PDB file of C-alpha atoms and ligand atoms in Angstrom:
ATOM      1  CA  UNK A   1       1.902 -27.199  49.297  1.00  0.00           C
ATOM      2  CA  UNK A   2       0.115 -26.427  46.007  1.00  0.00           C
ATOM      3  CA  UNK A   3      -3.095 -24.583  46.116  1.00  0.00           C
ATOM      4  CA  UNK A   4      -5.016 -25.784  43.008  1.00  0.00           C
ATOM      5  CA  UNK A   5      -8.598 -24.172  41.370  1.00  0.00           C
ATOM      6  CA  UNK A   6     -10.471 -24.044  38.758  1.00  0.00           C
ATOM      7  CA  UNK A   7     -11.998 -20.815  38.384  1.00  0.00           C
ATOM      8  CA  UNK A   8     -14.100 -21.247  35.384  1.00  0.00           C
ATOM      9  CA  UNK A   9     -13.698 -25.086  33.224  1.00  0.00           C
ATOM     10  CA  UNK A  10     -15.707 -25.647  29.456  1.00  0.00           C
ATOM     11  CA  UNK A  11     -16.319 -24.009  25.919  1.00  0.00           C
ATOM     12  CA  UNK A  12     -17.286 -20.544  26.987  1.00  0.00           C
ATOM     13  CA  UNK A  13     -14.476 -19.915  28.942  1.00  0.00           C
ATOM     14  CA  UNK A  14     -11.554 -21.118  31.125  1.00  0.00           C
ATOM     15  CA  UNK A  15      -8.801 -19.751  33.343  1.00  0.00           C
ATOM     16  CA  UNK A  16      -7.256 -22.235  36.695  1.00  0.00           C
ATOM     17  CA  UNK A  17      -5.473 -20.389  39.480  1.00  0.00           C
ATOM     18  CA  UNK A  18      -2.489 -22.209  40.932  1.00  0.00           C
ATOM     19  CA  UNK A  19      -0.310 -21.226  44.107  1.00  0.00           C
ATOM     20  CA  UNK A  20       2.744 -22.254  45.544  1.00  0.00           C
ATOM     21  CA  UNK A  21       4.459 -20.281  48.009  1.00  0.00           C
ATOM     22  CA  UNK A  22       3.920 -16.569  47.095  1.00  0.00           C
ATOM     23  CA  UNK A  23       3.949 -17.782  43.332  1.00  0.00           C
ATOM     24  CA  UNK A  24       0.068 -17.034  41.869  1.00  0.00           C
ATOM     25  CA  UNK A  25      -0.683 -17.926  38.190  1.00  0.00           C
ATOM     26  CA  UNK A  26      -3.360 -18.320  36.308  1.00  0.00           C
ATOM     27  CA  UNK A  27      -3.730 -20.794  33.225  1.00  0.00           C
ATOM     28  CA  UNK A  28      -5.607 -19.072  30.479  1.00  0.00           C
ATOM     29  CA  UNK A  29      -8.081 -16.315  31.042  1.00  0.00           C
ATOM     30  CA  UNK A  30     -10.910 -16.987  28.578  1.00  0.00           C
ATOM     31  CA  UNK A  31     -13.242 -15.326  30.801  1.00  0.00           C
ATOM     32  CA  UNK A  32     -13.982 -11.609  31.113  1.00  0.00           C
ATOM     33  CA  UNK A  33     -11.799  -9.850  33.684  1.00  0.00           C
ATOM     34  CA  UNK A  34     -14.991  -9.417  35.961  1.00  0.00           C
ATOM     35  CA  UNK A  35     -15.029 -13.148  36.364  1.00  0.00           C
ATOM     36  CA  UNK A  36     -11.399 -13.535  37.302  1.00  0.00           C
ATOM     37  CA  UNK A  37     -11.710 -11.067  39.733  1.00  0.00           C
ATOM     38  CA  UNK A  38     -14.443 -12.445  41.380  1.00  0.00           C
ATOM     39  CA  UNK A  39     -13.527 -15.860  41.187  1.00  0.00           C
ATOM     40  CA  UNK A  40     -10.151 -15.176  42.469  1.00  0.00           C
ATOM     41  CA  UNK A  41     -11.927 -13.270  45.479  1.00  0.00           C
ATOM     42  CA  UNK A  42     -13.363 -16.326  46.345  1.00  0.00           C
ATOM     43  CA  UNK A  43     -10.177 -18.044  46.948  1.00  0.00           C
ATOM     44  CA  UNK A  44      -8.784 -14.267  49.131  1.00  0.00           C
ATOM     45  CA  UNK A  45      -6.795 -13.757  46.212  1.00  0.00           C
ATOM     46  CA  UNK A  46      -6.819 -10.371  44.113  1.00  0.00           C
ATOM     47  CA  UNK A  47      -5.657 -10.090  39.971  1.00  0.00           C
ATOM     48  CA  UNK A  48      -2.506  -7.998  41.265  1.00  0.00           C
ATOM     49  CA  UNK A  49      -1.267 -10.710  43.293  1.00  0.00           C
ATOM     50  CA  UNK A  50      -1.120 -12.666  40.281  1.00  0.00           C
ATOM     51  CA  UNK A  51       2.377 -13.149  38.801  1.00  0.00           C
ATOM     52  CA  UNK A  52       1.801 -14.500  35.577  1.00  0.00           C
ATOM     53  CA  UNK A  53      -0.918 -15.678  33.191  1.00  0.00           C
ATOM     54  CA  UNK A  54       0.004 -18.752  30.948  1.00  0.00           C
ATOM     55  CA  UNK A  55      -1.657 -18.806  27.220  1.00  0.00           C
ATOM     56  CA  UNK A  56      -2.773 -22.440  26.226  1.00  0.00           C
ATOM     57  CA  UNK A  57      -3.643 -20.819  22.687  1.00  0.00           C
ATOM     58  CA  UNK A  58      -5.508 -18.408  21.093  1.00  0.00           C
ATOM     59  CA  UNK A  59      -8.516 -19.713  21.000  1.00  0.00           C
ATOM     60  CA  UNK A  60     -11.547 -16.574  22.874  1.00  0.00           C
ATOM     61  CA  UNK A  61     -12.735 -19.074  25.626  1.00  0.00           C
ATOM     62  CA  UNK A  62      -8.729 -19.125  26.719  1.00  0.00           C
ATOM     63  CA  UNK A  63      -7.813 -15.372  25.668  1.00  0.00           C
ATOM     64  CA  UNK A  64     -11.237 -13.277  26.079  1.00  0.00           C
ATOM     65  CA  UNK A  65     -10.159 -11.581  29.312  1.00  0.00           C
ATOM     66  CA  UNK A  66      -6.771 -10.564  28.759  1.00  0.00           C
ATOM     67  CA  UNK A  67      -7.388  -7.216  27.000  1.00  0.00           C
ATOM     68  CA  UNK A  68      -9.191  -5.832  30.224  1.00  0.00           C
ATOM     69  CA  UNK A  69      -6.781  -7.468  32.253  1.00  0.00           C
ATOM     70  CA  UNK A  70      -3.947  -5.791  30.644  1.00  0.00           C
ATOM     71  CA  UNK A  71      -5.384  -2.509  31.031  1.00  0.00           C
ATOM     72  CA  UNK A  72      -6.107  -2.729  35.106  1.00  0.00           C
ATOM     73  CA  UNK A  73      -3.159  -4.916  35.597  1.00  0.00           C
ATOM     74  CA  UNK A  74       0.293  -5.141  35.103  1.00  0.00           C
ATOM     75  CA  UNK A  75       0.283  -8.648  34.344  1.00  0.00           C
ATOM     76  CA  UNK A  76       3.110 -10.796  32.798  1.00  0.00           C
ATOM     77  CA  UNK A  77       1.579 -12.894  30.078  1.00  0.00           C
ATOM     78  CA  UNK A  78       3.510 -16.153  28.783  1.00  0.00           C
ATOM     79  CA  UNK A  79       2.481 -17.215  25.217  1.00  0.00           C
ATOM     80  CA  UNK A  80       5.010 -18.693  22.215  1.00  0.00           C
ATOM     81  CA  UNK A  81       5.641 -16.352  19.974  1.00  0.00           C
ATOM     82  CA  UNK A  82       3.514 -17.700  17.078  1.00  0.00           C
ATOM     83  CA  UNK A  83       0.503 -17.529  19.623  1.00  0.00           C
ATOM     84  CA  UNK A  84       1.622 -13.424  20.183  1.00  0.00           C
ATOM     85  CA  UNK A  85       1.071 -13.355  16.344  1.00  0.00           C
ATOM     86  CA  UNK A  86      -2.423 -14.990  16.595  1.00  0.00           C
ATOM     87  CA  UNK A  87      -2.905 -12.418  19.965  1.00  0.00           C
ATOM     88  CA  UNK A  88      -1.605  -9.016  18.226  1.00  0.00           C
ATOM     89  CA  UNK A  89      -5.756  -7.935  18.044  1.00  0.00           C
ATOM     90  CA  UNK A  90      -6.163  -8.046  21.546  1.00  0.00           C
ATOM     91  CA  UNK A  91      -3.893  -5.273  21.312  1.00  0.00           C
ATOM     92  CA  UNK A  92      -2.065  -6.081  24.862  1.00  0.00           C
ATOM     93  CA  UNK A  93       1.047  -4.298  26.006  1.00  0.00           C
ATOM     94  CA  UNK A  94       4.307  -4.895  24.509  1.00  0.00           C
ATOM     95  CA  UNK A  95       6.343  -4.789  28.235  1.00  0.00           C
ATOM     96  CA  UNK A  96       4.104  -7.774  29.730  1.00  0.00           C
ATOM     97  CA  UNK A  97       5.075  -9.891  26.796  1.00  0.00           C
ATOM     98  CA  UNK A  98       6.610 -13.106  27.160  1.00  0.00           C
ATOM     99  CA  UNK A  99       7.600 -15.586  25.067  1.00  0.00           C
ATOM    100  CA  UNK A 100       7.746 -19.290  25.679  1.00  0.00           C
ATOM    101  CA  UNK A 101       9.179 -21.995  23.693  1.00  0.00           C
ATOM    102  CA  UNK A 102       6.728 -24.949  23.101  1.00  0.00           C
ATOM    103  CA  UNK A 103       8.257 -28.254  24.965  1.00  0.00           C
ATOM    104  CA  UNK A 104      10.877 -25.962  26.551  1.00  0.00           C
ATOM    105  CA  UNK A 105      10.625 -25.610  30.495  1.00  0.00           C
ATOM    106  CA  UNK A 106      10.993 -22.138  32.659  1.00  0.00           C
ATOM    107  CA  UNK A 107      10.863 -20.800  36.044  1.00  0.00           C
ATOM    108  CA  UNK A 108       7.737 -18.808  36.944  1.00  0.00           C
ATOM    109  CA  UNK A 109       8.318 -17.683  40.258  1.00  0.00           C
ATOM    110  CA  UNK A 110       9.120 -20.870  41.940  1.00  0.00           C
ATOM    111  CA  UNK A 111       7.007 -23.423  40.258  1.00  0.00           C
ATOM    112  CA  UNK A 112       8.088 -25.153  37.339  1.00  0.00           C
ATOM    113  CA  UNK A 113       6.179 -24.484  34.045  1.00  0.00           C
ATOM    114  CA  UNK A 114       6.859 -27.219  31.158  1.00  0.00           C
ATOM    115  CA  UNK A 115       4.688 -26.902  28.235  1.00  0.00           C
ATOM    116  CA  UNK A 116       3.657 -29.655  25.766  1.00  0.00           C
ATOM    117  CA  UNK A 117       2.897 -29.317  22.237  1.00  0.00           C
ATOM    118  CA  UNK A 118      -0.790 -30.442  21.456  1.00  0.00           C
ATOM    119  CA  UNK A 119      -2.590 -31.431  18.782  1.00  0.00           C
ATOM    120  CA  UNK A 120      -5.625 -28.511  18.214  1.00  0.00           C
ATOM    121  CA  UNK A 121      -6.407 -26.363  15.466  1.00  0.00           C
ATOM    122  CA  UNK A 122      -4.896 -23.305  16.719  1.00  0.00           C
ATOM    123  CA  UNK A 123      -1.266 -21.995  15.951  1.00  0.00           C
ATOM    124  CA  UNK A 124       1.197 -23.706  18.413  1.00  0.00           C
ATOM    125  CA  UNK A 125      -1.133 -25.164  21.372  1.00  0.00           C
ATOM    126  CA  UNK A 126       0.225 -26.015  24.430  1.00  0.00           C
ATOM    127  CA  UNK A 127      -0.736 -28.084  27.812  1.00  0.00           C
ATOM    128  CA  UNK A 128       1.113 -27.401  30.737  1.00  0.00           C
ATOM    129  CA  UNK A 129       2.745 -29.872  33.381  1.00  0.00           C
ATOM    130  CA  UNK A 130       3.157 -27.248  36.256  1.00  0.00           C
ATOM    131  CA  UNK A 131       5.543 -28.865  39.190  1.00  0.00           C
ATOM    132  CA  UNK A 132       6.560 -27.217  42.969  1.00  0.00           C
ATOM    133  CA  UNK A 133       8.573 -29.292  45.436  1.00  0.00           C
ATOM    134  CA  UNK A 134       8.483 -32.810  44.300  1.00  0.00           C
ATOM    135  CA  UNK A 135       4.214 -32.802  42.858  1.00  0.00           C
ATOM    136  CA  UNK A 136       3.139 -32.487  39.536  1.00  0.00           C
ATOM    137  CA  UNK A 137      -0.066 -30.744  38.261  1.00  0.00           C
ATOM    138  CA  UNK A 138      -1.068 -31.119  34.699  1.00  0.00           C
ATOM    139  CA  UNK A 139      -3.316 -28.908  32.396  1.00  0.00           C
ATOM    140  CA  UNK A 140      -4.589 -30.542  29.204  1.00  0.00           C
ATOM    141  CA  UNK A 141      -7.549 -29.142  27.338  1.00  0.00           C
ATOM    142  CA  UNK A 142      -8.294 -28.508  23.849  1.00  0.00           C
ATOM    143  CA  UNK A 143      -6.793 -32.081  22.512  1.00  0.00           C
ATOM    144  CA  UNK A 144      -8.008 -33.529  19.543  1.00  0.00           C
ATOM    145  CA  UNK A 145      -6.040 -37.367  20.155  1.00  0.00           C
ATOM    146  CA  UNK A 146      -3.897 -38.674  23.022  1.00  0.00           C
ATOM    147  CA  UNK A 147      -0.456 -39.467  21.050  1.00  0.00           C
ATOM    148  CA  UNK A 148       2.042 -41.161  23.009  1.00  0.00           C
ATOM    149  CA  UNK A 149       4.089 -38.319  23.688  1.00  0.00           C
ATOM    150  CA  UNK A 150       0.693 -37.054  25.891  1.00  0.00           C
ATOM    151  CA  UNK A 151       0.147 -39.748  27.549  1.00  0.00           C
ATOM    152  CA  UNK A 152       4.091 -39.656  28.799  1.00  0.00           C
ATOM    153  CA  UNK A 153       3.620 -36.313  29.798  1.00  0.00           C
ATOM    154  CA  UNK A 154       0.360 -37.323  32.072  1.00  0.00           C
ATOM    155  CA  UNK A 155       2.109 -39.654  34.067  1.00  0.00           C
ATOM    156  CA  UNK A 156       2.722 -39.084  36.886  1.00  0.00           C
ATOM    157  CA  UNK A 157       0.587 -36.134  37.914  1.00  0.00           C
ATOM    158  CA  UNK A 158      -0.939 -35.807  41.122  1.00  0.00           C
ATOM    159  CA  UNK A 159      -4.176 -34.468  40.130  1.00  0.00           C
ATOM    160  CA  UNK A 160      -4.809 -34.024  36.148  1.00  0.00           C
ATOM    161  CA  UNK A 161      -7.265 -31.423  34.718  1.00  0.00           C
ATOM    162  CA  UNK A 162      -8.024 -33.662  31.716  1.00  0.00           C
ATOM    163  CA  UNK A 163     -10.513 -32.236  28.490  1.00  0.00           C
ATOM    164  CA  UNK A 164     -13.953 -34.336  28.158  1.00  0.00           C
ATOM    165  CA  UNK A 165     -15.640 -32.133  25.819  1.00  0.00           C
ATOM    166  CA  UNK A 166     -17.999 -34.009  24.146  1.00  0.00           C
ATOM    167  CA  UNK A 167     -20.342 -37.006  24.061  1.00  0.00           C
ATOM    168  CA  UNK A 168     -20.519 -38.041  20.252  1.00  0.00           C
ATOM    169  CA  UNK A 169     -23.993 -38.832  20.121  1.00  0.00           C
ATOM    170  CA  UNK A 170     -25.183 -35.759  21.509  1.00  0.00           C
ATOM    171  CA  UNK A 171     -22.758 -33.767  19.294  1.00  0.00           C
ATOM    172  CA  UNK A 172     -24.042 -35.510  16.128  1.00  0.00           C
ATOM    173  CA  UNK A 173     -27.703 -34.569  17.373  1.00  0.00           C
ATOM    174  CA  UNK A 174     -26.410 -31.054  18.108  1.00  0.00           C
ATOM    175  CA  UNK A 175     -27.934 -28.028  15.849  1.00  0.00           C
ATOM    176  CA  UNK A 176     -24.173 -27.422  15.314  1.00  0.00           C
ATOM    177  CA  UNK A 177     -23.151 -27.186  11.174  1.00  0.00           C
ATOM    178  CA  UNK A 178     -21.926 -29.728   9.968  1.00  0.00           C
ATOM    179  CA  UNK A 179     -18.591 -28.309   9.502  1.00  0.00           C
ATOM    180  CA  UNK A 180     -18.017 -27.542  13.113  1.00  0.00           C
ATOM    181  CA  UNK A 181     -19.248 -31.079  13.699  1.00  0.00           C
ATOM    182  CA  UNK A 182     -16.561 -32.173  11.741  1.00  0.00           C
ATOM    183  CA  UNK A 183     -14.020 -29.753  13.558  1.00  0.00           C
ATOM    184  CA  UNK A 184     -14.253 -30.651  17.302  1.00  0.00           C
ATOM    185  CA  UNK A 185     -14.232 -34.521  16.388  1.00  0.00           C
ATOM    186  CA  UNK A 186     -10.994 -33.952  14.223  1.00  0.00           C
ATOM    187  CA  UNK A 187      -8.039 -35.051  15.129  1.00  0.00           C
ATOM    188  CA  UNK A 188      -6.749 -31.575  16.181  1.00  0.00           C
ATOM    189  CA  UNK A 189     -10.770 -30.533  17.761  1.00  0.00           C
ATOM    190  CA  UNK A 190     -11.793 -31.885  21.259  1.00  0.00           C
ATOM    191  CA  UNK A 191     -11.359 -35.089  23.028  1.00  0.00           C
ATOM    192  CA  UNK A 192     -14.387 -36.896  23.529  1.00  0.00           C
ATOM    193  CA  UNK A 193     -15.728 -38.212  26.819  1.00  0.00           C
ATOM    194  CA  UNK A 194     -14.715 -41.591  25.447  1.00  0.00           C
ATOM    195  CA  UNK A 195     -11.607 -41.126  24.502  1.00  0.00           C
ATOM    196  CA  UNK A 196     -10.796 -39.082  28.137  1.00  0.00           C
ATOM    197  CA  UNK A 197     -12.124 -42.275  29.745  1.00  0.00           C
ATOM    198  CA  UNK A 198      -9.964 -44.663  28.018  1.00  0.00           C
ATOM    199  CA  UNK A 199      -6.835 -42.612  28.934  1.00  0.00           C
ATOM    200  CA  UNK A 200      -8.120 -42.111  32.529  1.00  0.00           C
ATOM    201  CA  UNK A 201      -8.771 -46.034  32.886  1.00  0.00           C
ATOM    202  CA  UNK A 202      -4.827 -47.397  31.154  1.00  0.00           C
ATOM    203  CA  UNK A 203      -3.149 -44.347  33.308  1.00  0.00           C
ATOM    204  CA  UNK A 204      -4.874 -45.705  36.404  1.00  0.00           C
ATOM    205  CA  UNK A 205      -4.328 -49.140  35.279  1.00  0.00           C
ATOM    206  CA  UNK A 206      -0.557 -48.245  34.023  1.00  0.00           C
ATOM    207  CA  UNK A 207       0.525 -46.067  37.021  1.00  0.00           C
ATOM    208  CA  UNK A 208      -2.209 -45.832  39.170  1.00  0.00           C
ATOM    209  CA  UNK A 209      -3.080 -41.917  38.909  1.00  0.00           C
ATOM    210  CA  UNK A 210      -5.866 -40.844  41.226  1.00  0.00           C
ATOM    211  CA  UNK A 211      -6.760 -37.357  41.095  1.00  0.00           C
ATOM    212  CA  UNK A 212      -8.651 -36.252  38.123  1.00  0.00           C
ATOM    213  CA  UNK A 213     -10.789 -33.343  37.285  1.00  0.00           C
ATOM    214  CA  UNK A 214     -13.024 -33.491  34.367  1.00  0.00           C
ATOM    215  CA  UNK A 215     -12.408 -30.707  32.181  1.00  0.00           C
ATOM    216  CA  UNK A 216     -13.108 -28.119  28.905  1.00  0.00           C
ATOM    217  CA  UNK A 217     -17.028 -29.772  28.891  1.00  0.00           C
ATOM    218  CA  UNK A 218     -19.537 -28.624  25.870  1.00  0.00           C
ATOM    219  CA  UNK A 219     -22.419 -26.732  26.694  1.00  0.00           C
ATOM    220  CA  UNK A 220     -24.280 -27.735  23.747  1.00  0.00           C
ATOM    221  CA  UNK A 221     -22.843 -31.581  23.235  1.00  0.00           C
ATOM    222  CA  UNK A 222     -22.348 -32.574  26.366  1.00  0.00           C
ATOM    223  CA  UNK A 223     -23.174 -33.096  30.008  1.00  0.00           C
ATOM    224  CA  UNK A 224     -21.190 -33.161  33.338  1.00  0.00           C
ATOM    225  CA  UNK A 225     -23.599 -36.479  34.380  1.00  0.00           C
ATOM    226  CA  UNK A 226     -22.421 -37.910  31.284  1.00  0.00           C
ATOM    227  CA  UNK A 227     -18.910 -37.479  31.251  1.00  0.00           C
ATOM    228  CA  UNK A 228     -18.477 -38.501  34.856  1.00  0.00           C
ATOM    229  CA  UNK A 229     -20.814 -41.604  34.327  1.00  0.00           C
ATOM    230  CA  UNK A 230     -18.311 -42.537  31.138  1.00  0.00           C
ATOM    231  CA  UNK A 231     -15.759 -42.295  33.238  1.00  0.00           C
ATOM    232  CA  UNK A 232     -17.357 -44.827  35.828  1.00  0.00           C
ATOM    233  CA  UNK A 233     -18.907 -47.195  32.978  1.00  0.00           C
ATOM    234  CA  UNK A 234     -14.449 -47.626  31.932  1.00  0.00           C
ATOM    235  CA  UNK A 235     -13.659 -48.242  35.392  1.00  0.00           C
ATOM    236  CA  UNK A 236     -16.825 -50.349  35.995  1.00  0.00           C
ATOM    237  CA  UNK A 237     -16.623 -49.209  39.517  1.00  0.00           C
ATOM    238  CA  UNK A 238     -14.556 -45.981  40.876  1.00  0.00           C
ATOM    239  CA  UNK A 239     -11.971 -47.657  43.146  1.00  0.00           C
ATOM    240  CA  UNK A 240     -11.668 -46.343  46.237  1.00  0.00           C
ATOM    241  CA  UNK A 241      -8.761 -44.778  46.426  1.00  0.00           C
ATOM    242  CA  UNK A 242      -9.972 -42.635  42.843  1.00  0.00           C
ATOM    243  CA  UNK A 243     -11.132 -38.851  42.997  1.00  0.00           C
ATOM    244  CA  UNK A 244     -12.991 -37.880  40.385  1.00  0.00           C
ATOM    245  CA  UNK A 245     -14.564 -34.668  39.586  1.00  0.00           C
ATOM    246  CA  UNK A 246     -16.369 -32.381  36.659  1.00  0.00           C
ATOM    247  CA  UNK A 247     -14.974 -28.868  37.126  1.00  0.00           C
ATOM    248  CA  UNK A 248     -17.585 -26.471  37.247  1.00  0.00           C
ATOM    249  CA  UNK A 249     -18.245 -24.610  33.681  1.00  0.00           C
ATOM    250  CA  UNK A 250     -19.325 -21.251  35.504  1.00  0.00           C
ATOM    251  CA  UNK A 251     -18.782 -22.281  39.387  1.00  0.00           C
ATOM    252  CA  UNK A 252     -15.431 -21.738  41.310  1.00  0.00           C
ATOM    253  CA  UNK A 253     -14.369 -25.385  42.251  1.00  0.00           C
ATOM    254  CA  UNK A 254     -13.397 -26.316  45.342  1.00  0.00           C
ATOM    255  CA  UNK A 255     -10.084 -25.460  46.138  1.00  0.00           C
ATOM    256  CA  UNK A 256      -7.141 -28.420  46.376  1.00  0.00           C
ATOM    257  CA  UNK A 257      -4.167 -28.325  48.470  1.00  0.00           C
ATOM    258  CA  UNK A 258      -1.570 -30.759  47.105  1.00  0.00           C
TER     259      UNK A 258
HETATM  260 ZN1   ZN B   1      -9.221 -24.285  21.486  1.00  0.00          ZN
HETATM  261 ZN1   ZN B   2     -10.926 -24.219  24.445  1.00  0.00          ZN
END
């Protein structure tokens, strides 16, 4: 069984604890190390049980804890090697380095990481497709379009923390410049609450997913009413058989056992 949580989900800050076993990673650590730590008490868990941290990108709200981390844990850290570049000011310990290869699948511990190139406007983003036994967990933030090559990898996943970071109308209200505006609606900024619907609604439709966890929300353009009700507006109704959830921007979800 997979123990599944989303420690903190959203703009300011993200980092998901998965277990399997006595394998304990995190996803990202965007968070201060404070957080993590108390998040992960939450769940009995403690930052030294933790075998390795994957890096989505660069990006602070994935990356802000990891300098604290590194110095009151000895950590492995996973990131490609063009996001080490990007990382080199955090100023983190050469011997927990690790270096990934984009769309190239490893062992950590004994789940199954495969990473999946994104497009984002950071150096080499990745999502993750983490599997354990024979289920499939996907993380996929930070997206600026589905392409096809995506969508493949979301199939198929038994639950799917998918990015709804936006609602366009409140973003083009938003105090935000106009540049930065410009930048999460790009094709390499955010996926919109619309555009997470329509993917949630043809891989339902397609292959009949039914676990997904809304994820990566806005604090300024968006809300978790909204992106839940957008979700429910493409299905017109949420089967029965459909689990649907916002993940909390600064709660500790609940946790899921798959
Ligand atoms: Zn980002
Ligand atoms: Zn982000």
């Amino acid at each position: 069984m997979i123990r599944f949580c989303n420690l903190y989900s959203g703009s300011s800050g993200n980092s998901t604890y998965i277990e399997y076993n006595d394998t304990r990673i995190l996803i990202d650590a965007g968070v201060s190390c404070q957080k993590i730590v108390k998040g992960l008490s939450d769940l009995n868990v403690s930052l030294d049980m933790i075998d390795g941290i994957l890096i989505t990108h660069e990006h602070s709200d994935h990356v802000k804890g990891l300098t604290t981390i590194s110095k009151k844990f000895n950590i492995p850290i996973y990131a490609t090697n063009k996001t080490w570049n990007q990382m080199a000011l955090l100023k983190l310990p050469e011997y927990n380095h690790i270096v990934f290869n984009a769309n190239e699948s490893f062992d950590l511990g004994e789940l199954k990481v495969h990473p999946f190139s994104i497009p984002h406007d950071a150096v080499d983003p990745c999502a993750f497709n983490i599997t354990a036994g024979n289920k499939k967990l996907t993380v996929a933030t930070d997206i600026g379009h589905v392409t096809k090559g995506i969508y493949d990898k979301l199939v198929g996943s038994d639950v799917l923390l998918l990015e709804s970071n936006y609602d366009p109308n409140t973003l083009s209200y938003s105090s935000y410049p106009y540049f930065l505006k410009r930048r999460i609606s790009s094709d390499v900024g955010h996926l919109s609450n619309e555009m997470a619907s329509k993917v949630i609604k043809k891989l339902y439709d397609d292959t009949g997913i039914n676990h997904i966890i809304l994820g990566h929300l806005s604090k300024e353009n968006n809300f978790p009413e909204l992106a839940y009700q957008t979700v429910v507006n493409a299905f017109g109704e949420i089967p029965k058989d459909f689990h649907l959830s916002v993940a909390g921007r600064d709660t500790v979800d609940t946790v899921l056992v798959i």
